[in-house]
Amino acid sequence: MKKLHIFILSSFTPKLLLTFLIALFVLLMQFLWRYIDELVGKGLEWTVIAELMMYASASLVPMALPLAILMASLMTFGNLGEHNELTALKSSGISLVQILSPLIIFTIILSILAFLFSNHVLPYSNLKMRSLIYDIRQQRPEFQLKEGVFNNNIDDFSFRVNYKDPKTGLLKDIIIYDHTEQNGNTKVTIADSGYMKMTANKAHLIVTLYHGRTYIESNENISYSRKKGYYPHRKEKFDKQTFYINMDGFDFERTSESLFRNHYQMMNIKQLKYY
């Protein structure tokens, strides 16, 4: 009987592990597909993505484990029935309960471990995952210039370039609308070429322009001037111009996890009694 139990368990456990990994992978891909729009285009480090996948995998264990047990049981006893091994065991006087007893004991132990996991590990992983998803949602899209398309990711500025050299980073035919004064398109800079690069700490964007002009529309008596058919403005010509743009909001910042601790998914049984 001991050899029979070892045989049943040795047939069941590899299938359980395999089906568990497959079920977890499928659920993880579903999770990734759900949040893919919030992950791409934000310049996140691979460590942040890996951390999110790790906590998401832990939170999906309670769903993947029952599926794995079901599929592994079907595969194990399906193979036994296909090779007439169940018939041979029954004909030798071994009841179905005796055949199933090692798996029943094994699943009871597995259920206890799953309960401990759900009570202690799952709330922690849910807390980490939810807070990380919140931080990713708050992260602003990465600043990337595309040829011929206006980029409005930076507050109070709108950029457009007609050509970007992929090797040197040289930009040509640059148009920059400055909305810092909140007066509409009253200040625009046009340059033949230039460069844009981040500082070492990624706190500012350094914009260097060559051979351009800046047009600044005057706000004095603007309504009267427009009625008369002319628009007073100031034009500044430059050979080289450099200015810095604040890049607040582009750094990945972590929110305090205390904001999410009061949710029931982040609590164990003891904490839920006082919820």
Short mmCIF file of C-alpha atoms in Angstrom, two decimals:
data_model
loop_
_atom_site.label_atom_id
_atom_site.label_comp_id
_atom_site.label_asym_id
_atom_site.label_seq_id
_atom_site.Cartn_x
_atom_site.Cartn_y
_atom_site.Cartn_z
CA MET A 1 0.00 0.00 0.00
CA LYS A 2 2.89 2.36 0.76
CA LYS A 3 4.32 1.85 -2.73
CA LEU A 4 0.88 2.57 -4.20
CA HIS A 5 0.66 5.86 -2.31
CA ILE A 6 4.15 6.85 -3.45
CA PHE A 7 3.22 5.93 -7.02
CA ILE A 8 0.04 8.04 -6.93
CA LEU A 9 1.83 11.04 -5.42
CA SER A 10 4.78 10.76 -7.80
CA SER A 11 2.32 10.81 -10.71
CA PHE A 12 0.30 13.70 -9.28
CA THR A 13 2.91 16.21 -8.03
CA PRO A 14 4.78 16.85 -11.34
CA LYS A 15 1.48 17.44 -13.11
CA LEU A 16 0.37 19.72 -10.28
CA LEU A 17 3.52 21.80 -10.54
CA LEU A 18 3.29 22.01 -14.33
CA THR A 19 -0.39 22.95 -14.43
CA PHE A 20 0.11 25.46 -11.60
CA LEU A 21 2.86 27.24 -13.54
CA ILE A 22 0.77 27.23 -16.71
CA ALA A 23 -2.33 28.55 -14.92
CA LEU A 24 -0.27 31.21 -13.15
CA PHE A 25 1.31 32.25 -16.45
CA VAL A 26 -2.08 32.55 -18.18
CA LEU A 27 -3.52 34.61 -15.32
CA LEU A 28 -0.40 36.78 -15.25
CA MET A 29 -0.70 37.45 -18.99
CA GLN A 30 -4.33 38.43 -18.44
CA PHE A 31 -3.22 40.80 -15.69
CA LEU A 32 -0.51 42.25 -17.94
CA TRP A 33 -2.96 42.71 -20.81
CA ARG A 34 -5.31 44.54 -18.46
CA TYR A 35 -2.69 47.07 -17.36
CA ILE A 36 -0.54 47.22 -20.50
CA ASP A 37 -1.80 50.70 -21.46
CA GLU A 38 -0.69 52.06 -18.09
CA LEU A 39 2.77 50.50 -18.27
CA VAL A 40 4.02 51.38 -21.74
CA GLY A 41 5.40 54.76 -22.66
CA LYS A 42 6.25 55.87 -19.13
CA GLY A 43 9.95 55.05 -19.03
CA LEU A 44 9.61 52.65 -16.10
CA GLU A 45 12.68 50.77 -14.93
CA TRP A 46 12.68 47.02 -15.52
CA THR A 47 12.98 46.53 -11.76
CA VAL A 48 9.61 48.26 -11.27
CA ILE A 49 7.97 46.00 -13.86
CA ALA A 50 9.59 42.92 -12.31
CA GLU A 51 8.42 43.97 -8.84
CA LEU A 52 4.87 44.44 -10.11
CA MET A 53 4.90 41.02 -11.80
CA MET A 54 6.21 39.38 -8.63
CA TYR A 55 3.47 40.83 -6.42
CA ALA A 56 0.84 40.14 -9.08
CA SER A 57 1.97 36.50 -9.28
CA ALA A 58 1.59 36.16 -5.52
CA SER A 59 -1.91 37.64 -5.62
CA LEU A 60 -2.93 35.21 -8.39
CA VAL A 61 -1.88 32.07 -6.48
CA PRO A 62 -5.35 31.56 -4.86
CA MET A 63 -6.88 31.41 -8.34
CA ALA A 64 -4.17 29.35 -10.00
CA LEU A 65 -3.88 26.67 -7.30
CA PRO A 66 -7.47 25.27 -7.48
CA LEU A 67 -7.22 25.14 -11.27
CA ALA A 68 -3.91 23.30 -11.00
CA ILE A 69 -5.30 20.74 -8.52
CA LEU A 70 -8.31 20.09 -10.75
CA MET A 71 -6.28 19.69 -13.94
CA ALA A 72 -3.58 17.59 -12.26
CA SER A 73 -6.20 15.26 -10.77
CA LEU A 74 -7.92 14.80 -14.12
CA MET A 75 -4.61 14.13 -15.85
CA THR A 76 -3.39 11.70 -13.17
CA PHE A 77 -6.48 9.53 -12.99
CA GLY A 78 -7.09 9.90 -16.70
CA ASN A 79 -3.70 8.31 -17.33
CA LEU A 80 -4.40 5.58 -14.79
CA GLY A 81 -7.70 4.79 -16.46
CA GLU A 82 -6.22 4.92 -19.95
CA HIS A 83 -3.59 2.32 -19.10
CA ASN A 84 -6.11 0.14 -17.19
CA GLU A 85 -4.18 0.68 -13.96
CA LEU A 86 -7.32 1.63 -12.07
CA THR A 87 -8.97 -1.60 -13.21
CA ALA A 88 -5.96 -3.59 -12.02
CA LEU A 89 -6.00 -1.87 -8.63
CA LYS A 90 -9.72 -2.49 -8.13
CA SER A 91 -9.42 -6.12 -9.21
CA SER A 92 -6.71 -6.61 -6.59
CA GLY A 93 -9.17 -5.58 -3.87
CA ILE A 94 -8.08 -1.97 -3.37
CA SER A 95 -11.04 0.37 -3.02
CA LEU A 96 -11.30 3.78 -4.68
CA VAL A 97 -11.08 5.48 -1.28
CA GLN A 98 -7.75 3.78 -0.61
CA ILE A 99 -6.49 4.87 -4.02
CA LEU A 100 -7.59 8.45 -3.41
CA SER A 101 -6.45 8.62 0.23
CA PRO A 102 -2.88 9.90 -0.46
CA LEU A 103 -4.23 12.68 -2.67
CA ILE A 104 -6.92 13.56 -0.13
CA ILE A 105 -4.32 13.92 2.61
CA PHE A 106 -2.01 15.81 0.26
CA THR A 107 -4.73 18.28 -0.78
CA ILE A 108 -5.75 18.82 2.86
CA ILE A 109 -2.16 19.74 3.72
CA LEU A 110 -2.01 21.90 0.60
CA SER A 111 -5.26 23.62 1.61
CA ILE A 112 -3.85 24.45 5.05
CA LEU A 113 -0.74 25.91 3.45
CA ALA A 114 -2.89 27.85 0.98
CA PHE A 115 -4.92 29.25 3.87
CA LEU A 116 -1.77 30.39 5.67
CA PHE A 117 -0.52 31.92 2.43
CA SER A 118 -3.80 33.77 1.87
CA ASN A 119 -3.90 35.00 5.45
CA HIS A 120 -0.33 36.22 5.75
CA VAL A 121 1.34 36.60 2.35
CA LEU A 122 -1.62 37.59 0.17
CA PRO A 123 -2.57 40.79 2.09
CA TYR A 124 1.05 41.94 1.94
CA SER A 125 1.35 41.25 -1.80
CA ASN A 126 -2.00 42.96 -2.46
CA LEU A 127 -0.84 46.02 -0.56
CA LYS A 128 2.43 46.20 -2.47
CA MET A 129 0.76 45.57 -5.82
CA ARG A 130 -2.07 48.08 -5.38
CA SER A 131 0.22 50.83 -4.16
CA LEU A 132 2.61 50.15 -7.04
CA ILE A 133 -0.22 50.25 -9.59
CA TYR A 134 -1.38 53.55 -8.11
CA ASP A 135 2.13 55.00 -8.43
CA ILE A 136 2.38 53.80 -12.04
CA ARG A 137 -0.96 55.41 -12.84
CA GLN A 138 0.27 58.70 -11.40
CA GLN A 139 3.46 58.50 -13.44
CA ARG A 140 3.41 60.87 -16.39
CA PRO A 141 4.19 59.55 -19.89
CA GLU A 142 7.83 59.62 -20.92
CA PHE A 143 8.82 62.69 -22.89
CA GLN A 144 9.45 61.51 -26.45
CA LEU A 145 9.44 63.62 -29.57
CA LYS A 146 8.00 62.22 -32.78
CA GLU A 147 8.60 63.81 -36.14
CA GLY A 148 5.77 66.04 -37.32
CA VAL A 149 3.66 65.55 -34.17
CA PHE A 150 3.05 68.06 -31.38
CA ASN A 151 4.09 66.83 -27.94
CA ASN A 152 2.12 68.27 -25.00
CA ASN A 153 3.40 66.04 -22.19
CA ILE A 154 5.21 68.90 -20.46
CA ASP A 155 2.95 71.40 -18.73
CA ASP A 156 2.71 74.83 -20.38
CA PHE A 157 4.78 73.80 -23.41
CA SER A 158 4.03 72.31 -26.80
CA PHE A 159 6.85 70.98 -29.01
CA ARG A 160 7.01 70.02 -32.65
CA VAL A 161 9.99 68.93 -34.77
CA ASN A 162 10.03 67.92 -38.42
CA TYR A 163 13.17 65.79 -38.24
CA LYS A 164 15.11 63.99 -35.52
CA ASP A 165 18.49 62.41 -36.17
CA PRO A 166 18.44 59.01 -34.38
CA LYS A 167 22.24 58.93 -34.02
CA THR A 168 23.16 62.46 -32.94
CA GLY A 169 19.80 63.59 -31.53
CA LEU A 170 19.87 66.72 -33.70
CA LEU A 171 16.43 68.27 -34.14
CA LYS A 172 15.45 70.35 -37.15
CA ASP A 173 12.58 72.75 -37.87
CA ILE A 174 11.61 73.19 -34.23
CA ILE A 175 8.45 74.95 -33.05
CA ILE A 176 7.86 75.60 -29.34
CA TYR A 177 4.70 77.17 -27.94
CA ASP A 178 5.16 78.67 -24.48
CA HIS A 179 1.94 78.75 -22.43
CA THR A 180 3.49 79.61 -19.07
CA GLU A 181 1.58 82.89 -18.89
CA GLN A 182 -1.73 81.12 -19.63
CA ASN A 183 -2.59 83.57 -22.42
CA GLY A 184 -2.93 81.15 -25.30
CA ASN A 185 -0.49 81.01 -28.18
CA THR A 186 1.03 84.41 -27.53
CA LYS A 187 4.65 83.22 -27.41
CA VAL A 188 6.16 80.95 -30.02
CA THR A 189 9.76 80.09 -30.80
CA ILE A 190 10.88 78.79 -34.19
CA ALA A 191 14.41 77.47 -34.72
CA ASP A 192 16.29 75.83 -37.57
CA SER A 193 17.88 73.19 -35.34
CA GLY A 194 18.66 72.30 -31.77
CA TYR A 195 19.04 69.68 -29.07
CA MET A 196 16.96 68.57 -26.12
CA LYS A 197 18.44 66.46 -23.35
CA MET A 198 17.73 65.69 -19.72
CA THR A 199 19.98 66.69 -16.86
CA ALA A 200 21.77 63.95 -14.93
CA ASN A 201 19.12 63.91 -12.18
CA LYS A 202 16.29 64.13 -14.76
CA ALA A 203 14.90 67.18 -12.98
CA HIS A 204 15.17 69.53 -15.96
CA LEU A 205 15.10 69.43 -19.73
CA ILE A 206 17.89 71.41 -21.39
CA VAL A 207 16.70 72.98 -24.65
CA THR A 208 19.39 74.39 -26.93
CA LEU A 209 18.22 76.14 -30.10
CA TYR A 210 20.17 77.52 -33.05
CA HIS A 211 19.27 80.21 -35.59
CA GLY A 212 15.73 81.07 -34.68
CA ARG A 213 13.20 83.69 -33.71
CA THR A 214 10.81 84.20 -30.82
CA TYR A 215 7.50 85.96 -31.39
CA ILE A 216 5.80 87.44 -28.33
CA GLU A 217 2.37 88.96 -28.78
CA SER A 218 1.64 91.98 -26.62
CA ASN A 219 -1.40 91.86 -24.35
CA GLU A 220 -1.80 95.62 -24.10
CA ASN A 221 -5.09 96.79 -25.61
CA ILE A 222 -5.28 93.51 -27.50
CA SER A 223 -9.03 93.69 -28.09
CA TYR A 224 -8.76 97.22 -29.43
CA SER A 225 -5.78 96.31 -31.61
CA ARG A 226 -7.53 93.33 -33.15
CA LYS A 227 -10.52 95.47 -34.01
CA LYS A 228 -8.17 97.78 -35.86
CA GLY A 229 -6.72 94.80 -37.74
CA TYR A 230 -3.19 94.71 -36.34
CA TYR A 231 -1.52 92.66 -33.63
CA PRO A 232 1.29 94.28 -31.65
CA HIS A 233 4.13 91.87 -30.94
CA ARG A 234 7.84 91.68 -30.26
CA LYS A 235 10.26 89.64 -32.34
CA GLU A 236 13.58 88.41 -30.99
CA LYS A 237 16.24 86.90 -33.21
CA PHE A 238 18.98 84.65 -31.86
CA ASP A 239 21.86 82.51 -33.09
CA LYS A 240 21.86 80.34 -29.99
CA GLN A 241 19.43 80.09 -27.12
CA THR A 242 19.47 77.76 -24.12
CA PHE A 243 16.82 77.42 -21.45
CA TYR A 244 15.75 74.89 -18.84
CA ILE A 245 12.30 73.36 -18.39
CA ASN A 246 11.22 71.88 -15.07
CA MET A 247 10.36 68.18 -15.39
CA ASP A 248 8.36 67.69 -12.20
CA GLY A 249 6.14 64.62 -12.32
CA PHE A 250 8.35 62.58 -14.65
CA ASP A 251 10.28 60.88 -11.86
CA PHE A 252 8.78 57.69 -10.48
CA GLU A 253 7.69 58.42 -6.90
CA ARG A 254 6.41 55.91 -4.37
CA THR A 255 3.29 56.69 -2.37
CA SER A 256 2.96 55.81 1.29
CA GLU A 257 1.38 52.37 1.66
CA SER A 258 -0.64 53.59 4.65
CA LEU A 259 -3.17 55.03 2.19
CA PHE A 260 -4.21 51.51 1.17
CA ARG A 261 -3.95 49.57 4.44
CA ASN A 262 -7.61 50.04 5.37
CA HIS A 263 -8.89 48.11 2.36
CA TYR A 264 -10.20 44.64 3.18
CA GLN A 265 -7.97 42.98 0.57
CA MET A 266 -4.91 44.16 2.51
CA MET A 267 -6.01 42.61 5.82
CA ASN A 268 -5.76 39.18 7.41
CA ILE A 269 -8.47 37.50 9.49
CA LYS A 270 -7.35 39.11 12.72
CA GLN A 271 -7.40 42.58 11.19
CA LEU A 272 -10.77 42.01 9.52
CA LYS A 273 -12.38 41.43 12.93
CA TYR A 274 -11.71 45.08 13.77
CA TYR A 275 -12.50 46.40 10.29
#
